[in-house]
Short mmCIF file of C-alpha atoms and ligand atoms in Angstrom, two decimals:
data_model
loop_
_atom_site.label_atom_id
_atom_site.label_comp_id
_atom_site.label_asym_id
_atom_site.label_seq_id
_atom_site.Cartn_x
_atom_site.Cartn_y
_atom_site.Cartn_z
CA UNK A 13 -48.25 -137.71 -44.90
CA UNK A 14 -49.85 -135.80 -42.95
CA UNK A 15 -53.34 -135.17 -43.66
CA UNK A 16 -54.39 -131.58 -44.24
CA UNK A 17 -57.13 -129.99 -42.17
CA UNK A 18 -59.02 -126.40 -43.07
CA UNK A 19 -60.72 -124.52 -40.28
CA UNK A 20 -61.56 -121.02 -39.67
CA UNK A 21 -62.94 -118.26 -37.88
CA UNK A 22 -64.85 -114.78 -38.47
CA UNK A 23 -62.86 -111.78 -37.25
CA UNK A 24 -66.24 -110.46 -35.80
CA UNK A 25 -64.71 -109.77 -32.34
CA UNK A 26 -62.36 -111.78 -29.56
CA UNK A 27 -62.58 -115.30 -28.75
CA UNK A 28 -65.00 -116.30 -26.09
CA UNK A 29 -64.67 -120.18 -24.43
CA UNK A 30 -67.20 -121.34 -26.42
CA UNK A 31 -64.83 -120.96 -29.25
CA UNK A 32 -62.26 -122.15 -26.92
CA UNK A 33 -64.11 -125.10 -25.37
CA UNK A 34 -65.82 -126.05 -28.19
CA UNK A 35 -63.50 -125.51 -31.20
CA UNK A 36 -60.14 -124.10 -30.30
CA UNK A 37 -58.81 -126.73 -27.37
CA UNK A 38 -59.20 -129.41 -29.88
CA UNK A 39 -57.10 -127.37 -33.04
CA UNK A 40 -54.77 -127.07 -30.08
CA UNK A 41 -54.74 -131.29 -30.63
CA UNK A 42 -54.77 -131.31 -34.25
CA UNK A 43 -52.12 -129.01 -35.04
CA UNK A 44 -49.63 -131.80 -33.73
CA UNK A 45 -50.54 -134.64 -36.10
CA UNK A 46 -52.22 -132.76 -39.19
CA UNK A 47 -51.01 -130.37 -41.83
CA UNK A 48 -53.16 -127.37 -40.55
CA UNK A 49 -54.50 -124.67 -42.49
CA UNK A 50 -56.19 -122.05 -40.50
CA UNK A 51 -57.71 -119.09 -41.25
CA UNK A 52 -58.83 -115.66 -40.30
CA UNK A 53 -62.20 -115.45 -42.59
CA UNK A 54 -62.20 -111.57 -42.89
CA UNK A 55 -64.39 -112.04 -46.11
CA UNK A 56 -66.99 -114.10 -44.69
CA UNK A 57 -66.97 -111.92 -41.64
CA UNK A 58 -67.92 -108.71 -44.31
CA UNK A 59 -71.06 -111.16 -45.70
CA UNK A 60 -72.76 -109.87 -42.70
CA UNK A 61 -71.18 -106.81 -41.68
CA UNK A 62 -70.10 -105.13 -44.89
CA UNK A 63 -70.87 -101.90 -43.64
CA UNK A 64 -68.61 -102.05 -40.46
CA UNK A 65 -65.46 -102.90 -42.00
CA UNK A 66 -63.37 -101.18 -39.10
CA UNK A 67 -64.43 -104.17 -37.10
CA UNK A 68 -63.43 -106.91 -39.15
CA UNK A 69 -60.19 -104.88 -39.61
CA UNK A 70 -59.46 -104.31 -36.16
CA UNK A 71 -60.49 -108.42 -35.33
CA UNK A 72 -57.94 -109.90 -37.94
CA UNK A 73 -55.30 -108.82 -34.90
CA UNK A 74 -57.44 -109.42 -32.12
CA UNK A 75 -58.19 -112.72 -32.98
CA UNK A 76 -54.67 -113.66 -34.22
CA UNK A 77 -53.57 -112.93 -30.72
CA UNK A 78 -56.30 -115.47 -28.78
CA UNK A 79 -54.93 -117.71 -31.10
CA UNK A 80 -51.90 -117.71 -30.49
CA UNK A 81 -52.30 -116.87 -27.29
CA UNK A 82 -54.07 -120.11 -26.33
CA UNK A 83 -51.15 -121.88 -27.92
CA UNK A 84 -51.74 -122.20 -31.38
CA UNK A 85 -48.46 -122.91 -32.93
CA UNK A 86 -47.61 -120.52 -36.10
CA UNK A 87 -44.51 -122.94 -37.12
CA UNK A 88 -46.94 -125.68 -37.19
CA UNK A 89 -49.85 -123.77 -38.55
CA UNK A 90 -50.77 -122.01 -41.60
CA UNK A 91 -52.24 -118.79 -40.02
CA UNK A 92 -53.75 -117.27 -42.99
CA UNK A 93 -55.89 -113.98 -43.84
CA UNK A 94 -58.67 -115.57 -46.17
CA UNK A 95 -58.81 -112.12 -47.99
CA UNK A 96 -54.86 -111.79 -49.23
CA UNK A 97 -55.58 -115.57 -50.62
CA UNK A 98 -57.42 -114.14 -54.51
CA UNK A 99 -57.31 -118.02 -55.32
CA UNK A 100 -60.45 -118.38 -52.85
CA UNK A 101 -62.65 -115.17 -54.30
CA UNK A 102 -61.64 -117.18 -58.11
CA UNK A 103 -62.51 -120.66 -56.82
CA UNK A 104 -65.87 -119.04 -55.28
CA UNK A 105 -66.84 -117.49 -58.96
CA UNK A 106 -65.97 -120.99 -60.53
CA UNK A 107 -68.04 -122.91 -58.45
CA UNK A 108 -71.08 -120.78 -57.78
CA UNK A 109 -72.01 -122.04 -61.72
CA UNK A 110 -72.28 -125.62 -59.61
CA UNK A 111 -74.96 -124.62 -56.59
CA UNK A 112 -78.65 -123.80 -57.88
CA UNK A 113 -79.66 -120.59 -55.65
CA UNK A 114 -82.91 -123.43 -54.08
CA UNK A 115 -79.98 -125.82 -52.67
CA UNK A 116 -78.55 -122.73 -50.69
CA UNK A 117 -81.73 -121.47 -49.35
CA UNK A 118 -82.72 -125.68 -48.54
CA UNK A 119 -79.14 -125.69 -46.48
CA UNK A 120 -80.10 -125.98 -42.99
CA UNK A 121 -77.24 -123.77 -41.81
CA UNK A 122 -78.03 -120.93 -43.76
CA UNK A 123 -81.68 -121.41 -43.62
CA UNK A 124 -80.99 -121.09 -38.98
CA UNK A 125 -78.62 -118.42 -39.41
CA UNK A 126 -81.37 -116.40 -41.46
CA UNK A 127 -84.04 -117.14 -39.03
CA UNK A 128 -81.52 -115.99 -36.47
CA UNK A 129 -80.77 -112.63 -38.30
CA UNK A 130 -84.59 -111.83 -38.60
CA UNK A 131 -85.23 -112.53 -35.10
CA UNK A 132 -82.72 -109.98 -33.74
CA UNK A 133 -82.84 -107.79 -35.91
CA UNK A 134 -86.21 -108.06 -37.55
CA UNK A 135 -85.00 -108.25 -41.18
CA UNK A 136 -87.20 -109.09 -44.13
CA UNK A 137 -86.20 -111.46 -46.31
CA UNK A 138 -85.88 -108.65 -48.92
CA UNK A 139 -82.12 -107.71 -46.92
CA UNK A 140 -80.42 -110.85 -47.13
CA UNK A 141 -77.99 -110.67 -49.64
CA UNK A 142 -76.37 -112.89 -52.33
CA UNK A 143 -73.20 -112.58 -51.01
CA UNK A 144 -74.73 -113.51 -47.26
CA UNK A 145 -76.59 -116.99 -49.57
CA UNK A 146 -73.79 -117.86 -51.13
CA UNK A 147 -71.22 -117.93 -48.14
CA UNK A 148 -71.36 -121.84 -48.44
CA UNK A 149 -70.29 -121.53 -51.81
CA UNK A 150 -67.26 -119.72 -50.47
CA UNK A 151 -66.26 -122.18 -48.07
CA UNK A 152 -65.99 -124.38 -50.40
CA UNK A 153 -63.55 -122.44 -51.76
CA UNK A 154 -61.58 -121.63 -48.70
CA UNK A 155 -61.56 -126.07 -48.47
CA UNK A 156 -60.82 -126.93 -51.57
CA UNK A 157 -57.75 -123.99 -52.38
CA UNK A 158 -56.13 -125.75 -49.58
CA UNK A 159 -56.83 -129.44 -50.49
CA UNK A 160 -58.39 -130.14 -47.44
CA UNK A 161 -59.57 -134.04 -46.48
CA UNK A 162 -60.88 -133.25 -42.87
CA UNK A 163 -63.08 -129.72 -41.81
CA UNK A 164 -63.81 -129.54 -37.49
CA UNK A 165 -66.96 -129.00 -37.50
CA UNK A 166 -70.04 -129.08 -35.01
CA UNK A 167 -73.01 -130.62 -36.06
CA UNK A 168 -74.63 -127.41 -36.97
CA UNK A 169 -72.18 -127.15 -39.62
CA UNK A 170 -72.03 -130.58 -41.19
CA UNK A 171 -74.63 -129.61 -44.40
CA UNK A 172 -72.13 -126.75 -44.75
CA UNK A 173 -69.82 -129.71 -45.67
CA UNK A 174 -72.38 -131.54 -47.37
CA UNK A 175 -72.59 -128.79 -49.89
CA UNK A 176 -68.83 -128.11 -50.72
CA UNK A 177 -68.56 -132.26 -50.98
CA UNK A 178 -71.74 -131.68 -54.10
CA UNK A 179 -69.86 -128.89 -55.45
CA UNK A 180 -66.70 -131.03 -55.48
CA UNK A 181 -68.29 -134.33 -56.84
CA UNK A 182 -70.03 -132.02 -59.43
CA UNK A 183 -66.58 -130.65 -60.44
CA UNK A 184 -65.05 -133.50 -60.71
CA UNK A 185 -68.04 -135.68 -62.96
CA UNK A 186 -67.83 -132.96 -65.36
CA UNK A 187 -64.43 -131.32 -65.80
CA UNK A 188 -62.83 -134.91 -64.54
CA UNK A 189 -61.05 -135.75 -61.33
CA UNK A 190 -59.40 -132.36 -59.85
CA UNK A 191 -60.37 -131.92 -56.42
CA UNK A 192 -60.39 -133.64 -52.73
CA UNK A 193 -63.94 -134.03 -51.47
CA UNK A 194 -63.67 -133.30 -47.76
CA UNK A 195 -65.08 -135.18 -44.72
CA UNK A 196 -66.20 -133.45 -41.42
CA UNK A 197 -64.58 -134.02 -38.25
CA UNK A 198 -67.07 -134.13 -35.83
CA UNK A 199 -65.86 -131.64 -32.41
CA UNK A 200 -65.59 -133.89 -29.68
CA UNK A 201 -67.02 -131.67 -27.32
CA UNK A 202 -70.75 -129.86 -27.74
CA UNK A 203 -72.23 -126.59 -28.50
CA UNK A 204 -71.07 -124.35 -25.61
CA UNK A 205 -73.76 -122.72 -23.67
CA UNK A 206 -74.35 -118.50 -23.06
CA UNK A 207 -74.25 -117.08 -19.80
CA UNK A 208 -77.89 -116.46 -20.29
CA UNK A 209 -79.02 -120.10 -20.64
CA UNK A 210 -78.88 -119.94 -24.34
CA UNK A 211 -78.14 -122.98 -26.23
CA UNK A 212 -75.05 -121.51 -27.78
CA UNK A 213 -72.69 -118.54 -26.18
CA UNK A 214 -71.87 -116.60 -29.55
CA UNK A 215 -70.07 -113.29 -30.06
CA UNK A 216 -72.75 -111.23 -31.95
CA UNK A 217 -75.20 -112.70 -29.26
CA UNK A 218 -73.62 -110.89 -26.08
CA UNK A 219 -73.92 -114.08 -23.63
CA UNK A 220 -70.06 -114.86 -23.61
CA UNK A 221 -67.10 -114.54 -21.53
CA UNK A 222 -64.13 -113.09 -23.29
CA UNK A 223 -60.73 -114.54 -23.35
CA UNK A 224 -59.64 -111.23 -22.70
CA UNK A 225 -62.00 -110.16 -19.98
CA UNK A 226 -60.54 -108.85 -16.77
CA UNK A 227 -61.37 -109.54 -13.37
CA UNK A 228 -64.16 -107.11 -12.99
CA UNK A 229 -66.10 -108.04 -16.18
CA UNK A 230 -65.66 -111.77 -15.39
CA UNK A 231 -66.92 -110.89 -11.66
CA UNK A 232 -70.36 -108.90 -13.45
CA UNK A 233 -70.99 -111.33 -16.02
CA UNK A 234 -70.61 -114.10 -13.70
CA UNK A 235 -72.99 -112.84 -10.80
CA UNK A 236 -75.28 -112.27 -13.18
CA UNK A 237 -75.25 -115.92 -14.83
CA UNK A 238 -78.60 -117.64 -14.62
CA UNK A 239 -78.98 -120.35 -11.96
CA UNK A 240 -81.63 -122.84 -10.66
CA UNK A 241 -84.56 -120.71 -10.46
CA UNK A 242 -86.54 -122.38 -7.55
CA UNK A 243 -83.74 -121.79 -5.54
CA UNK A 244 -84.64 -118.63 -3.33
CA UNK A 245 -82.89 -119.14 -0.02
CA UNK A 246 -79.21 -119.57 0.19
CA UNK A 247 -79.99 -123.02 1.48
CA UNK A 248 -82.52 -124.49 -0.63
CA UNK A 249 -81.16 -127.47 -2.05
CA UNK A 250 -81.02 -126.80 -5.95
CA UNK A 251 -80.71 -128.60 -9.18
CA UNK A 252 -76.76 -128.22 -10.40
CA UNK A 253 -78.04 -129.86 -14.11
CA UNK A 254 -79.91 -126.06 -15.15
CA UNK A 255 -77.35 -123.90 -13.37
CA UNK A 256 -75.19 -121.37 -15.56
CA UNK A 257 -72.70 -121.71 -12.60
CA UNK A 258 -72.13 -125.14 -12.35
CA UNK A 259 -72.02 -125.22 -16.09
CA UNK A 260 -68.97 -123.43 -16.47
CA UNK A 261 -67.65 -124.83 -13.09
CA UNK A 262 -67.43 -127.93 -14.93
CA UNK A 263 -65.30 -126.69 -17.75
CA UNK A 264 -62.99 -125.03 -15.41
CA UNK A 265 -63.11 -126.38 -11.90
CA UNK A 266 -62.37 -129.97 -11.97
CA UNK A 267 -60.43 -130.21 -8.86
CA UNK A 268 -63.58 -129.53 -6.17
CA UNK A 269 -66.48 -130.86 -8.77
CA UNK A 270 -67.64 -132.97 -7.24
CA UNK A 271 -67.97 -131.03 -3.93
CA UNK A 272 -69.54 -128.35 -5.51
CA UNK A 273 -72.31 -130.96 -6.72
CA UNK A 274 -73.30 -132.82 -3.63
CA UNK A 275 -73.24 -129.46 -1.93
CA UNK A 276 -75.51 -127.62 -4.12
CA UNK A 277 -78.12 -130.06 -4.04
CA UNK A 278 -78.14 -130.83 -0.60
CA UNK A 279 -78.27 -126.88 -0.04
CA UNK A 280 -75.26 -126.60 1.70
CA UNK A 281 -73.86 -123.94 -1.02
CA UNK A 282 -75.31 -120.50 -2.11
CA UNK A 283 -74.97 -119.15 -4.91
CA UNK A 284 -73.14 -116.04 -4.37
CA UNK A 285 -70.03 -117.84 -2.55
CA UNK A 286 -70.51 -120.35 -5.51
CA UNK A 287 -70.25 -117.82 -7.76
CA UNK A 288 -67.48 -116.47 -6.06
CA UNK A 289 -65.76 -119.35 -6.27
CA UNK A 290 -66.14 -119.78 -10.09
CA UNK A 291 -64.86 -116.06 -10.67
CA UNK A 292 -61.52 -117.07 -8.76
CA UNK A 293 -60.63 -120.41 -10.69
CA UNK A 294 -61.82 -118.43 -14.10
CA UNK A 295 -59.29 -115.82 -13.36
CA UNK A 296 -56.84 -118.44 -12.53
CA UNK A 297 -57.70 -120.45 -15.77
CA UNK A 298 -57.59 -116.84 -18.00
CA UNK A 299 -54.28 -115.81 -16.53
CA UNK A 300 -51.73 -117.21 -18.42
CA UNK A 301 -53.41 -117.02 -21.39
CA UNK A 302 -53.98 -113.03 -20.66
CA UNK A 303 -50.52 -112.84 -20.06
CA UNK A 304 -49.14 -113.91 -23.37
CA UNK A 305 -51.88 -111.61 -25.02
CA UNK A 306 -50.37 -108.82 -23.33
CA UNK A 307 -47.01 -109.86 -25.09
CA UNK A 308 -48.41 -110.25 -28.17
CA UNK A 309 -50.20 -106.61 -27.60
CA UNK A 310 -47.17 -104.84 -26.72
CA UNK A 311 -44.96 -106.64 -30.53
CA UNK A 312 -47.48 -106.03 -32.77
CA UNK A 313 -44.89 -106.43 -35.46
CA UNK A 314 -44.31 -109.42 -34.08
CA UNK A 315 -47.97 -110.66 -35.30
CA UNK A 316 -48.01 -108.84 -38.53
CA UNK A 317 -44.65 -110.96 -39.54
CA UNK A 318 -47.33 -113.98 -38.53
CA UNK A 319 -49.86 -113.51 -40.34
CA UNK A 320 -47.90 -112.54 -43.55
CA UNK A 321 -45.90 -115.53 -43.24
CA UNK A 322 -48.71 -118.18 -42.70
CA UNK A 323 -50.72 -116.06 -45.99
CA UNK A 324 -47.65 -116.39 -48.11
CA UNK A 325 -46.69 -120.22 -47.10
CA UNK A 326 -50.55 -121.41 -47.43
CA UNK A 327 -51.06 -119.27 -50.57
CA UNK A 328 -48.34 -121.28 -52.51
CA UNK A 329 -50.84 -124.17 -52.12
CA UNK A 330 -53.19 -122.36 -53.21
CA UNK A 331 -51.82 -121.58 -56.35
CA UNK A 332 -51.07 -125.02 -57.12
CA UNK A 333 -54.71 -126.25 -56.84
CA UNK A 334 -55.68 -123.14 -58.77
CA UNK A 335 -53.59 -124.04 -61.55
CA UNK A 336 -54.97 -127.82 -61.62
CA UNK A 337 -58.40 -125.77 -61.43
CA UNK A 338 -57.79 -123.46 -64.60
CA UNK A 339 -56.56 -126.61 -66.55
CA UNK A 340 -59.75 -128.43 -65.75
CA UNK A 341 -61.87 -126.59 -67.23
CA UNK A 342 -59.87 -125.25 -69.91
CA UNK A 343 -59.07 -121.52 -69.00
CA UNK A 344 -55.36 -122.59 -68.72
CA UNK A 345 -54.93 -120.04 -72.13
CA UNK A 346 -51.41 -118.78 -71.29
CA UNK A 347 -50.27 -120.81 -68.36
CA UNK A 348 -46.69 -122.77 -68.69
CA UNK A 349 -47.17 -126.02 -69.06
P1 ATP B 402 -70.14 -115.02 -35.19
O1 ATP B 402 -72.03 -114.81 -33.80
O2 ATP B 402 -70.05 -113.90 -36.21
O3 ATP B 402 -70.35 -115.87 -36.41
P2 ATP B 402 -69.40 -116.94 -33.85
O4 ATP B 402 -69.48 -116.89 -32.39
O5 ATP B 402 -70.35 -117.71 -34.27
O6 ATP B 402 -69.68 -115.75 -34.32
P3 ATP B 402 -67.81 -118.09 -35.69
O7 ATP B 402 -66.21 -117.27 -36.36
O8 ATP B 402 -68.60 -118.34 -36.61
O9 ATP B 402 -67.71 -117.53 -34.28
O10 ATP B 402 -67.13 -119.58 -35.62
C1 ATP B 402 -65.64 -119.91 -35.23
C2 ATP B 402 -65.91 -121.34 -34.30
O11 ATP B 402 -66.30 -121.68 -33.21
C3 ATP B 402 -66.37 -122.11 -35.14
O12 ATP B 402 -65.91 -123.26 -35.34
C4 ATP B 402 -67.92 -122.14 -34.13
O13 ATP B 402 -68.56 -123.67 -34.32
C5 ATP B 402 -67.07 -122.49 -33.10
N1 ATP B 402 -68.02 -121.47 -31.84
C6 ATP B 402 -68.27 -120.87 -31.98
N2 ATP B 402 -69.56 -120.56 -30.67
C7 ATP B 402 -69.37 -121.68 -29.81
C8 ATP B 402 -69.90 -122.56 -29.03
N3 ATP B 402 -70.69 -121.61 -28.24
N4 ATP B 402 -69.76 -123.25 -28.84
C9 ATP B 402 -69.15 -124.01 -29.01
N5 ATP B 402 -68.36 -123.88 -30.50
C10 ATP B 402 -68.19 -122.51 -30.94
MG1 MG B 403 -70.75 -118.45 -36.62
#
C-alpha cells in the first residue's frame, strides 16, 4: 500500500520560483510513489483575504493551470478544492474544542505570520481574526480528512504539523483510536530567497519571478535584482555569495555555473552581462512551462473537469473519515450501521 501524502497551496497568486524550487519540484517526484492529495486551499486563503473573494476565485484556476503546466499529473494526484469538501469544515469545528486559544497564539508559525502582517500593513492585534488564528486547526482538518500520513513542509511549517499531531492525540485519547497522526516530510531544498535578497520569495512580498512572467517582465525583474554592493565597476572582483543573480544562476544555470562563479570572483564578468545570461537561461527554463500554460488557458473546460473530478474523488475519502469521526464522538444518530 502506498503511503498517503497531503499538501496544499493558497490561491492568492500565481506560482513563482520559490514554489517551484522550494516545494513543487519535490511534489513532482512524490506523485510517482505516494497516494497524493494536493489541496487548493481557498478557505485558508480567505482567512486573510476575506475582503477580496474575486482574487481567491480567480487564482483557484490560475494555480491549477500552474500545477498542470509544471507536470502535476491529475491521473496520479487527487487535485482538489478545499471549499468543495464540506467534511473539512465539519472537522475544523469538532477539533476547535481540542485546542486552547493560548496554544494557538503560541504557535511559532502563527506568531511569525502575525508579526509579518503587522510589519506590512501596520495592523494592531485587534485586527487579527478568529479565523486566521485558527487556521492551524483547519489545517489539521485538511490533513486528517484524507488520513494523511506524511505532509511535505518547509522547516518554518513544522509547528503546524506538531499542532495537528497534538489534536489527533487528544482526539484519539478521548474518543478512541480514530485518526492517523501525520509526520512531516521535510523539504529537501531550503527556502528560496526573493529578488530583493529577502529570505523568502513570497506571493504577497512582491519579490518573485512568476512561472507565467513573460520576457519583458523577467528582464525588468532580473535587471533590478540585488548584486554585490561592493562591486562598483564592471571589472571589480565580486563575491557571488551575496549576489541574487548568482543565487538564481545556481538554480537554473547548471551548465556554466563554475565559469560564472570564477569569472565573477576574478572581475572578468560584468553584472549586466551576467544578468542578461540569467534572463536567457530563465526564459529557456520557463518556455516549456509557459507553452503548457497557453494550452490550458485555451482549454478552460479541461481545467474545470480536472478540478471537479479530483474533488469528487478526494471527497470519497473525506466522507469515510467523517463517518468514523461521527461514530467516535457519538453523533452518528442516523448513520447507516
Ligand atoms: P502567501 O504569501 O499568500 O502565503 P506563499 O508564497 O507563502 O503565499 P503558499 O501558498 O502559502 O505561498 O505556499 C505554498 C507552498 O509553497 C508551501 O509549501 C510553502 O512553504 C511553499 N513556498 C512558498 N514560498 C516559498 C519559498 N520562497 N521557498 C520555498 N518554499 C516556498
Ligand atoms: Mg504562505
